[in-house]
Amino acid sequence: MVAPSRYTSRCAAARPAPLLPDPLVLFFLLGLAARLLRSDLRLPEALYEALALYLLLAIGLKGGIELASHAVGGLGVQVAGVLALGFATPLVAYAVLRGLGRLAGPDAASIAGHYGSVSVVTFAVAAVGAWTGPMLGFSVGGATLLATLAASASYIAAPTAMRIAIPEANPAMSLTAALGVTFPFNIVVGIPFYHRFAAAAAA
Amino acid sequence: MHTHPRKLLVIIAEAALEKPLTEDLKRLGAQGFTVHDVRGGGRRGTRAGDWEADRSIELKVIATEAVAQALADHVLAAYCPHYSVTMFLADAGVLRPEKFS
């Protein structure tokens, strides 16, 4: 379990308004400002890779500990449901992008692939807030995580995979959607919204 | 010093192409290659290499003129239409010709 602190309980229902915005949002704004000011601010390559690995390990460890406290058989239906959601997300996204978005086939397929993949960073942000609830029980915390999984778009692994899979697709479109629009939206607006929506649905 | 004439083929491309390119060059007869991580820019903007989708590689192959030409033709046809690729050939003199068929 994550020790309950002011930070990890940021999605708890009743809590006085903090003096400062969430550190994650502050860091996002710092990055935005650095880019706008054309700063040479840049993390060392090794730190970047170490942090990505740390995130994956932390999610794996915490997830594994939570899973170990559940009977494996009881999770079968939920695991199948999450898998089905994973397959359905890119198919729905492709249909919407082709129909409403009027995008060319390769571009729609590439963007749909990015949204079918999960952004580990976005997921980790949501997990920190939601893991205080029982995992995958489709409790408020679980439902928030699931919504974040479905709503996030990969910008680490998917761009490389999609570049090879669909050479004709314009990477500027999928990268702008995944990294420029979806990621900041989820961090600033999306995750709190999914949490409220899950809480309202549970009530 | 006596050297044997070969061609140096240099391909600067998106990092996503590293695996396909190294498979292609072995299939087309090159015996070895060298890859660097690089960054740079051109008419279509810069590739600073700040994150995965923005990384670039420089692939060097020394081979006979026939092999180098076949590889260059393959890259022109297979990758240049949809990927960022810069490519050039240069003369090279090697000391051990059996290494560069």
GROMACS .gro file of C-alpha atoms in nm:
model
  304
    1MET     CA    1   0.000   0.000   0.000
    2VAL     CA    2   0.106   0.355  -0.060
    3ALA     CA    3   0.152   0.536   0.268
    4PRO     CA    4  -0.127   0.793   0.296
    5SER     CA    5   0.031   1.133   0.265
    6ARG     CA    6  -0.093   1.468   0.156
    7TYR     CA    7   0.038   1.386  -0.191
    8THR     CA    8  -0.087   1.032  -0.240
    9SER     CA    9  -0.430   1.120  -0.108
   10ARG     CA   10  -0.477   1.393  -0.366
   11CYS     CA   11  -0.788   1.224  -0.501
   12ALA     CA   12  -0.945   1.179  -0.159
   13ALA     CA   13  -1.290   1.331  -0.146
   14ALA     CA   14  -1.269   1.581   0.140
   15ARG     CA   15  -0.950   1.781   0.167
   16PRO     CA   16  -0.868   2.148   0.215
   17ALA     CA   17  -0.752   2.331  -0.096
   18PRO     CA   18  -0.370   2.316  -0.121
   19LEU     CA   19  -0.165   2.634  -0.123
   20LEU     CA   20   0.007   2.539  -0.450
   21PRO     CA   21  -0.109   2.340  -0.751
   22ASP     CA   22  -0.002   1.979  -0.778
   23PRO     CA   23   0.378   1.944  -0.828
   24LEU     CA   24   0.309   1.744  -1.145
   25VAL     CA   25   0.121   2.036  -1.296
   26LEU     CA   26   0.396   2.274  -1.184
   27PHE     CA   27   0.658   2.059  -1.358
   28PHE     CA   28   0.447   2.052  -1.672
   29LEU     CA   29   0.424   2.432  -1.665
   30LEU     CA   30   0.800   2.453  -1.605
   31GLY     CA   31   0.861   2.248  -1.918
   32LEU     CA   32   0.619   2.460  -2.117
   33ALA     CA   33   0.783   2.784  -2.000
   34ALA     CA   34   1.133   2.649  -2.070
   35ARG     CA   35   1.035   2.567  -2.427
   36LEU     CA   36   0.865   2.902  -2.485
   37LEU     CA   37   1.172   3.086  -2.351
   38ARG     CA   38   1.391   2.870  -2.578
   39SER     CA   39   1.583   2.753  -2.274
   40ASP     CA   40   1.848   2.484  -2.310
   41LEU     CA   41   1.704   2.315  -2.000
   42ARG     CA   42   1.751   1.946  -2.061
   43LEU     CA   43   1.765   1.639  -1.841
   44PRO     CA   44   2.065   1.407  -1.883
   45GLU     CA   45   1.983   1.111  -2.108
   46ALA     CA   46   2.068   0.856  -1.838
   47LEU     CA   47   1.829   1.014  -1.588
   48TYR     CA   48   1.549   1.008  -1.842
   49GLU     CA   49   1.593   0.636  -1.905
   50ALA     CA   50   1.639   0.557  -1.535
   51LEU     CA   51   1.314   0.738  -1.450
   52ALA     CA   52   1.122   0.548  -1.718
   53LEU     CA   53   1.257   0.220  -1.579
   54TYR     CA   54   1.177   0.328  -1.222
   55LEU     CA   55   0.818   0.404  -1.320
   56LEU     CA   56   0.773   0.064  -1.484
   57LEU     CA   57   0.926  -0.116  -1.184
   58ALA     CA   58   0.716   0.082  -0.936
   59ILE     CA   59   0.395   0.007  -1.123
   60GLY     CA   60   0.488  -0.360  -1.155
   61LEU     CA   61   0.578  -0.396  -0.787
   62LYS     CA   62   0.276  -0.211  -0.651
   63GLY     CA   63   0.043  -0.385  -0.895
   64GLY     CA   64   0.190  -0.724  -0.811
   65ILE     CA   65   0.153  -0.669  -0.436
   66GLU     CA   66  -0.210  -0.563  -0.481
   67LEU     CA   67  -0.283  -0.855  -0.713
   68ALA     CA   68  -0.128  -1.100  -0.466
   69SER     CA   69  -0.385  -1.000  -0.204
   70HIS     CA   70  -0.670  -1.098  -0.441
   71ALA     CA   71  -0.778  -1.448  -0.539
   72VAL     CA   72  -0.649  -1.491  -0.896
   73GLY     CA   73  -0.964  -1.668  -1.018
   74GLY     CA   74  -1.189  -1.385  -0.913
   75LEU     CA   75  -1.008  -1.141  -1.140
   76GLY     CA   76  -1.062  -1.341  -1.459
   77VAL     CA   77  -1.374  -1.158  -1.573
   78GLN     CA   78  -1.224  -0.818  -1.500
   79VAL     CA   79  -0.899  -0.902  -1.678
   80ALA     CA   80  -1.098  -1.018  -1.983
   81GLY     CA   81  -1.300  -0.698  -1.970
   82VAL     CA   82  -0.992  -0.478  -1.959
   83LEU     CA   83  -0.840  -0.676  -2.248
   84ALA     CA   84  -1.157  -0.630  -2.453
   85LEU     CA   85  -1.146  -0.257  -2.380
   86GLY     CA   86  -0.786  -0.251  -2.501
   87PHE     CA   87  -0.885  -0.411  -2.831
   88ALA     CA   88  -1.197  -0.195  -2.871
   89THR     CA   89  -1.026   0.142  -2.811
   90PRO     CA   90  -0.821   0.159  -3.135
   91LEU     CA   91  -1.111   0.019  -3.342
   92VAL     CA   92  -1.352   0.285  -3.213
   93ALA     CA   93  -1.086   0.556  -3.249
   94TYR     CA   94  -1.018   0.451  -3.610
   95ALA     CA   95  -1.389   0.463  -3.702
   96VAL     CA   96  -1.430   0.807  -3.541
   97LEU     CA   97  -1.116   0.950  -3.705
   98ARG     CA   98  -1.217   0.820  -4.047
   99GLY     CA   99  -1.582   0.924  -4.014
  100LEU     CA  100  -1.594   1.245  -3.811
  101GLY     CA  101  -1.229   1.342  -3.852
  102ARG     CA  102  -1.222   1.263  -4.229
  103LEU     CA  103  -0.858   1.158  -4.199
  104ALA     CA  104  -0.678   0.942  -4.455
  105GLY     CA  105  -0.665   0.571  -4.372
  106PRO     CA  106  -0.296   0.554  -4.270
  107ASP     CA  107  -0.319   0.865  -4.050
  108ALA     CA  108  -0.636   0.742  -3.878
  109ALA     CA  109  -0.482   0.398  -3.821
  110SER     CA  110  -0.164   0.546  -3.676
  111ILE     CA  111  -0.345   0.781  -3.437
  112ALA     CA  112  -0.580   0.500  -3.332
  113GLY     CA  113  -0.275   0.287  -3.256
  114HIS     CA  114  -0.134   0.557  -3.029
  115TYR     CA  115  -0.462   0.573  -2.836
  116GLY     CA  116  -0.485   0.196  -2.817
  117SER     CA  117  -0.151   0.197  -2.640
  118VAL     CA  118  -0.125   0.321  -2.285
  119SER     CA  119   0.080   0.617  -2.171
  120VAL     CA  120   0.275   0.478  -1.876
  121VAL     CA  121   0.349   0.826  -1.746
  122THR     CA  122  -0.017   0.927  -1.750
  123PHE     CA  123  -0.111   0.596  -1.592
  124ALA     CA  124   0.147   0.642  -1.317
  125VAL     CA  125   0.009   0.988  -1.238
  126ALA     CA  126  -0.341   0.845  -1.203
  127ALA     CA  127  -0.212   0.544  -1.008
  128VAL     CA  128  -0.046   0.760  -0.745
  129GLY     CA  129  -0.381   0.921  -0.679
  130ALA     CA  130  -0.607   0.621  -0.710
  131TRP     CA  131  -0.412   0.334  -0.557
  132THR     CA  132  -0.551   0.405  -0.213
  133GLY     CA  133  -0.864   0.221  -0.332
  134PRO     CA  134  -0.865  -0.154  -0.397
  135MET     CA  135  -0.710  -0.219  -0.736
  136LEU     CA  136  -0.919  -0.337  -1.032
  137GLY     CA  137  -1.220  -0.389  -0.814
  138PHE     CA  138  -1.389  -0.130  -1.031
  139SER     CA  139  -1.411   0.073  -0.718
  140VAL     CA  140  -1.378   0.449  -0.758
  141GLY     CA  141  -0.997   0.418  -0.773
  142GLY     CA  142  -1.010   0.124  -1.013
  143ALA     CA  143  -1.260   0.291  -1.240
  144THR     CA  144  -1.049   0.608  -1.247
  145LEU     CA  145  -0.744   0.404  -1.351
  146LEU     CA  146  -0.941   0.221  -1.616
  147ALA     CA  147  -1.073   0.547  -1.761
  148THR     CA  148  -0.719   0.685  -1.766
  149LEU     CA  149  -0.594   0.371  -1.940
  150ALA     CA  150  -0.855   0.408  -2.209
  151ALA     CA  151  -0.814   0.784  -2.250
  152SER     CA  152  -0.435   0.802  -2.261
  153ALA     CA  153  -0.222   0.780  -2.573
  154SER     CA  154   0.130   0.642  -2.592
  155TYR     CA  155   0.409   0.870  -2.708
  156ILE     CA  156   0.709   0.659  -2.605
  157ALA     CA  157   0.669   0.313  -2.758
  158ALA     CA  158   0.383   0.361  -3.003
  159PRO     CA  159   0.545   0.625  -3.228
  160THR     CA  160   0.839   0.397  -3.307
  161ALA     CA  161   0.616   0.092  -3.359
  162MET     CA  162   0.371   0.288  -3.575
  163ARG     CA  163   0.651   0.444  -3.779
  164ILE     CA  164   0.750   0.097  -3.899
  165ALA     CA  165   0.396  -0.046  -3.916
  166ILE     CA  166   0.243   0.242  -4.117
  167PRO     CA  167   0.516   0.437  -4.302
  168GLU     CA  168   0.259   0.642  -4.497
  169ALA     CA  169   0.111   0.797  -4.181
  170ASN     CA  170   0.222   1.150  -4.093
  171PRO     CA  171   0.384   1.127  -3.747
  172ALA     CA  172   0.323   1.498  -3.685
  173MET     CA  173  -0.050   1.427  -3.652
  174SER     CA  174  -0.032   1.137  -3.408
  175LEU     CA  175   0.247   1.291  -3.197
  176THR     CA  176   0.066   1.624  -3.169
  177ALA     CA  177  -0.253   1.446  -3.063
  178ALA     CA  178  -0.084   1.211  -2.815
  179LEU     CA  179   0.180   1.436  -2.661
  180GLY     CA  180   0.062   1.790  -2.735
  181VAL     CA  181  -0.308   1.754  -2.659
  182THR     CA  182  -0.398   1.432  -2.478
  183PHE     CA  183  -0.115   1.413  -2.226
  184PRO     CA  184  -0.154   1.766  -2.080
  185PHE     CA  185  -0.533   1.732  -2.096
  186ASN     CA  186  -0.526   1.411  -1.893
  187ILE     CA  187  -0.281   1.546  -1.636
  188VAL     CA  188  -0.454   1.878  -1.578
  189VAL     CA  189  -0.823   1.811  -1.647
  190GLY     CA  190  -0.884   1.449  -1.743
  191ILE     CA  191  -0.777   1.249  -1.437
  192PRO     CA  192  -0.964   1.467  -1.183
  193PHE     CA  193  -1.267   1.451  -1.413
  194TYR     CA  194  -1.254   1.069  -1.446
  195HIS     CA  195  -1.225   1.044  -1.069
  196ARG     CA  196  -1.528   1.264  -1.009
  197PHE     CA  197  -1.721   1.079  -1.273
  198ALA     CA  198  -1.630   0.744  -1.113
  199ALA     CA  199  -1.726   0.874  -0.769
  200ALA     CA  200  -2.059   1.002  -0.901
  201ALA     CA  201  -2.125   0.672  -1.076
  202ALA     CA  202  -2.050   0.478  -0.758
  203ALA     CA  203  -2.275   0.696  -0.544
  204MET     CA  204   5.073   0.147  -4.865
  205HIS     CA  205   4.856  -0.059  -5.097
  206THR     CA  206   4.482  -0.022  -5.044
  207HIS     CA  207   4.187  -0.192  -5.211
  208PRO     CA  208   3.904   0.026  -5.346
  209ARG     CA  209   3.565  -0.006  -5.175
  210LYS     CA  210   3.262   0.220  -5.125
  211LEU     CA  211   3.160   0.384  -4.797
  212LEU     CA  212   2.781   0.418  -4.784
  213VAL     CA  213   2.655   0.655  -4.514
  214ILE     CA  214   2.282   0.655  -4.430
  215ILE     CA  215   2.145   0.912  -4.183
  216ALA     CA  216   1.787   0.816  -4.096
  217GLU     CA  217   1.516   0.799  -3.832
  218ALA     CA  218   1.617   0.569  -3.546
  219ALA     CA  219   1.308   0.355  -3.612
  220LEU     CA  220   1.483   0.232  -3.929
  221GLU     CA  221   1.790   0.090  -3.753
  222LYS     CA  222   1.661  -0.266  -3.725
  223PRO     CA  223   1.515  -0.291  -4.079
  224LEU     CA  224   1.829  -0.132  -4.227
  225THR     CA  225   2.073  -0.365  -4.050
  226GLU     CA  226   1.866  -0.664  -4.163
  227ASP     CA  227   1.859  -0.532  -4.521
  228LEU     CA  228   2.234  -0.476  -4.543
  229LYS     CA  229   2.316  -0.828  -4.430
  230ARG     CA  230   2.062  -0.970  -4.676
  231LEU     CA  231   2.214  -0.765  -4.960
  232GLY     CA  232   2.566  -0.889  -4.891
  233ALA     CA  233   2.740  -0.640  -4.660
  234GLN     CA  234   2.958  -0.802  -4.394
  235GLY     CA  235   2.954  -0.530  -4.130
  236PHE     CA  236   2.821  -0.192  -4.025
  237THR     CA  237   2.863   0.085  -3.765
  238VAL     CA  238   2.577   0.286  -3.608
  239HIS     CA  239   2.596   0.618  -3.425
  240ASP     CA  240   2.319   0.808  -3.246
  241VAL     CA  241   2.312   1.153  -3.406
  242ARG     CA  242   2.105   1.471  -3.424
  243GLY     CA  243   2.074   1.734  -3.690
  244GLY     CA  244   1.846   1.936  -3.914
  245GLY     CA  245   1.753   2.008  -4.271
  246ARG     CA  246   1.490   2.160  -4.498
  247ARG     CA  247   1.206   1.995  -4.306
  248GLY     CA  248   1.314   2.102  -3.956
  249THR     CA  249   1.541   1.965  -3.685
  250ARG     CA  250   1.563   1.626  -3.521
  251ALA     CA  251   1.710   1.710  -3.180
  252GLY     CA  252   1.690   1.357  -3.041
  253ASP     CA  253   1.519   1.470  -2.720
  254TRP     CA  254   1.292   1.162  -2.703
  255GLU     CA  255   1.221   0.835  -2.879
  256ALA     CA  256   1.025   0.956  -3.179
  257ASP     CA  257   1.284   1.229  -3.249
  258ARG     CA  258   1.599   1.017  -3.251
  259SER     CA  259   1.821   0.967  -3.556
  260ILE     CA  260   2.102   0.730  -3.648
  261GLU     CA  261   2.399   0.736  -3.882
  262LEU     CA  262   2.471   0.398  -4.037
  263LYS     CA  263   2.803   0.337  -4.211
  264VAL     CA  264   2.869   0.042  -4.437
  265ILE     CA  265   3.190  -0.033  -4.627
  266ALA     CA  266   3.132  -0.274  -4.915
  267THR     CA  267   3.208  -0.341  -5.279
  268GLU     CA  268   3.059  -0.095  -5.523
  269ALA     CA  269   2.798  -0.350  -5.633
  270VAL     CA  270   2.676  -0.423  -5.280
  271ALA     CA  271   2.680  -0.054  -5.179
  272GLN     CA  272   2.485   0.040  -5.492
  273ALA     CA  273   2.227  -0.237  -5.436
  274LEU     CA  274   2.178  -0.121  -5.076
  275ALA     CA  275   2.146   0.244  -5.180
  276ASP     CA  276   1.889   0.153  -5.448
  277HIS     CA  277   1.691  -0.049  -5.193
  278VAL     CA  278   1.690   0.240  -4.942
  279LEU     CA  279   1.579   0.484  -5.214
  280ALA     CA  280   1.287   0.262  -5.309
  281ALA     CA  281   1.183   0.125  -4.969
  282TYR     CA  282   1.237   0.410  -4.722
  283CYS     CA  283   1.297   0.746  -4.890
  284PRO     CA  284   0.929   0.803  -4.990
  285HIS     CA  285   0.804   0.804  -4.629
  286TYR     CA  286   1.101   0.848  -4.395
  287SER     CA  287   1.365   1.113  -4.327
  288VAL     CA  288   1.676   0.979  -4.501
  289THR     CA  289   2.006   1.141  -4.604
  290MET     CA  290   2.246   0.916  -4.792
  291PHE     CA  291   2.577   0.943  -4.972
  292LEU     CA  292   2.852   0.726  -5.118
  293ALA     CA  293   3.225   0.792  -5.087
  294ASP     CA  294   3.538   0.618  -5.203
  295ALA     CA  295   3.725   0.424  -4.937
  296GLY     CA  296   4.053   0.235  -4.941
  297VAL     CA  297   4.071  -0.075  -4.721
  298LEU     CA  298   4.374  -0.277  -4.612
  299ARG     CA  299   4.203  -0.614  -4.569
  300PRO     CA  300   3.972  -0.665  -4.870
  301GLU     CA  301   3.831  -0.997  -4.744
  302LYS     CA  302   3.646  -0.807  -4.467
  303PHE     CA  303   3.449  -0.597  -4.717
  304SER     CA  304   3.304  -0.821  -4.985
   0.00000   0.00000   0.00000
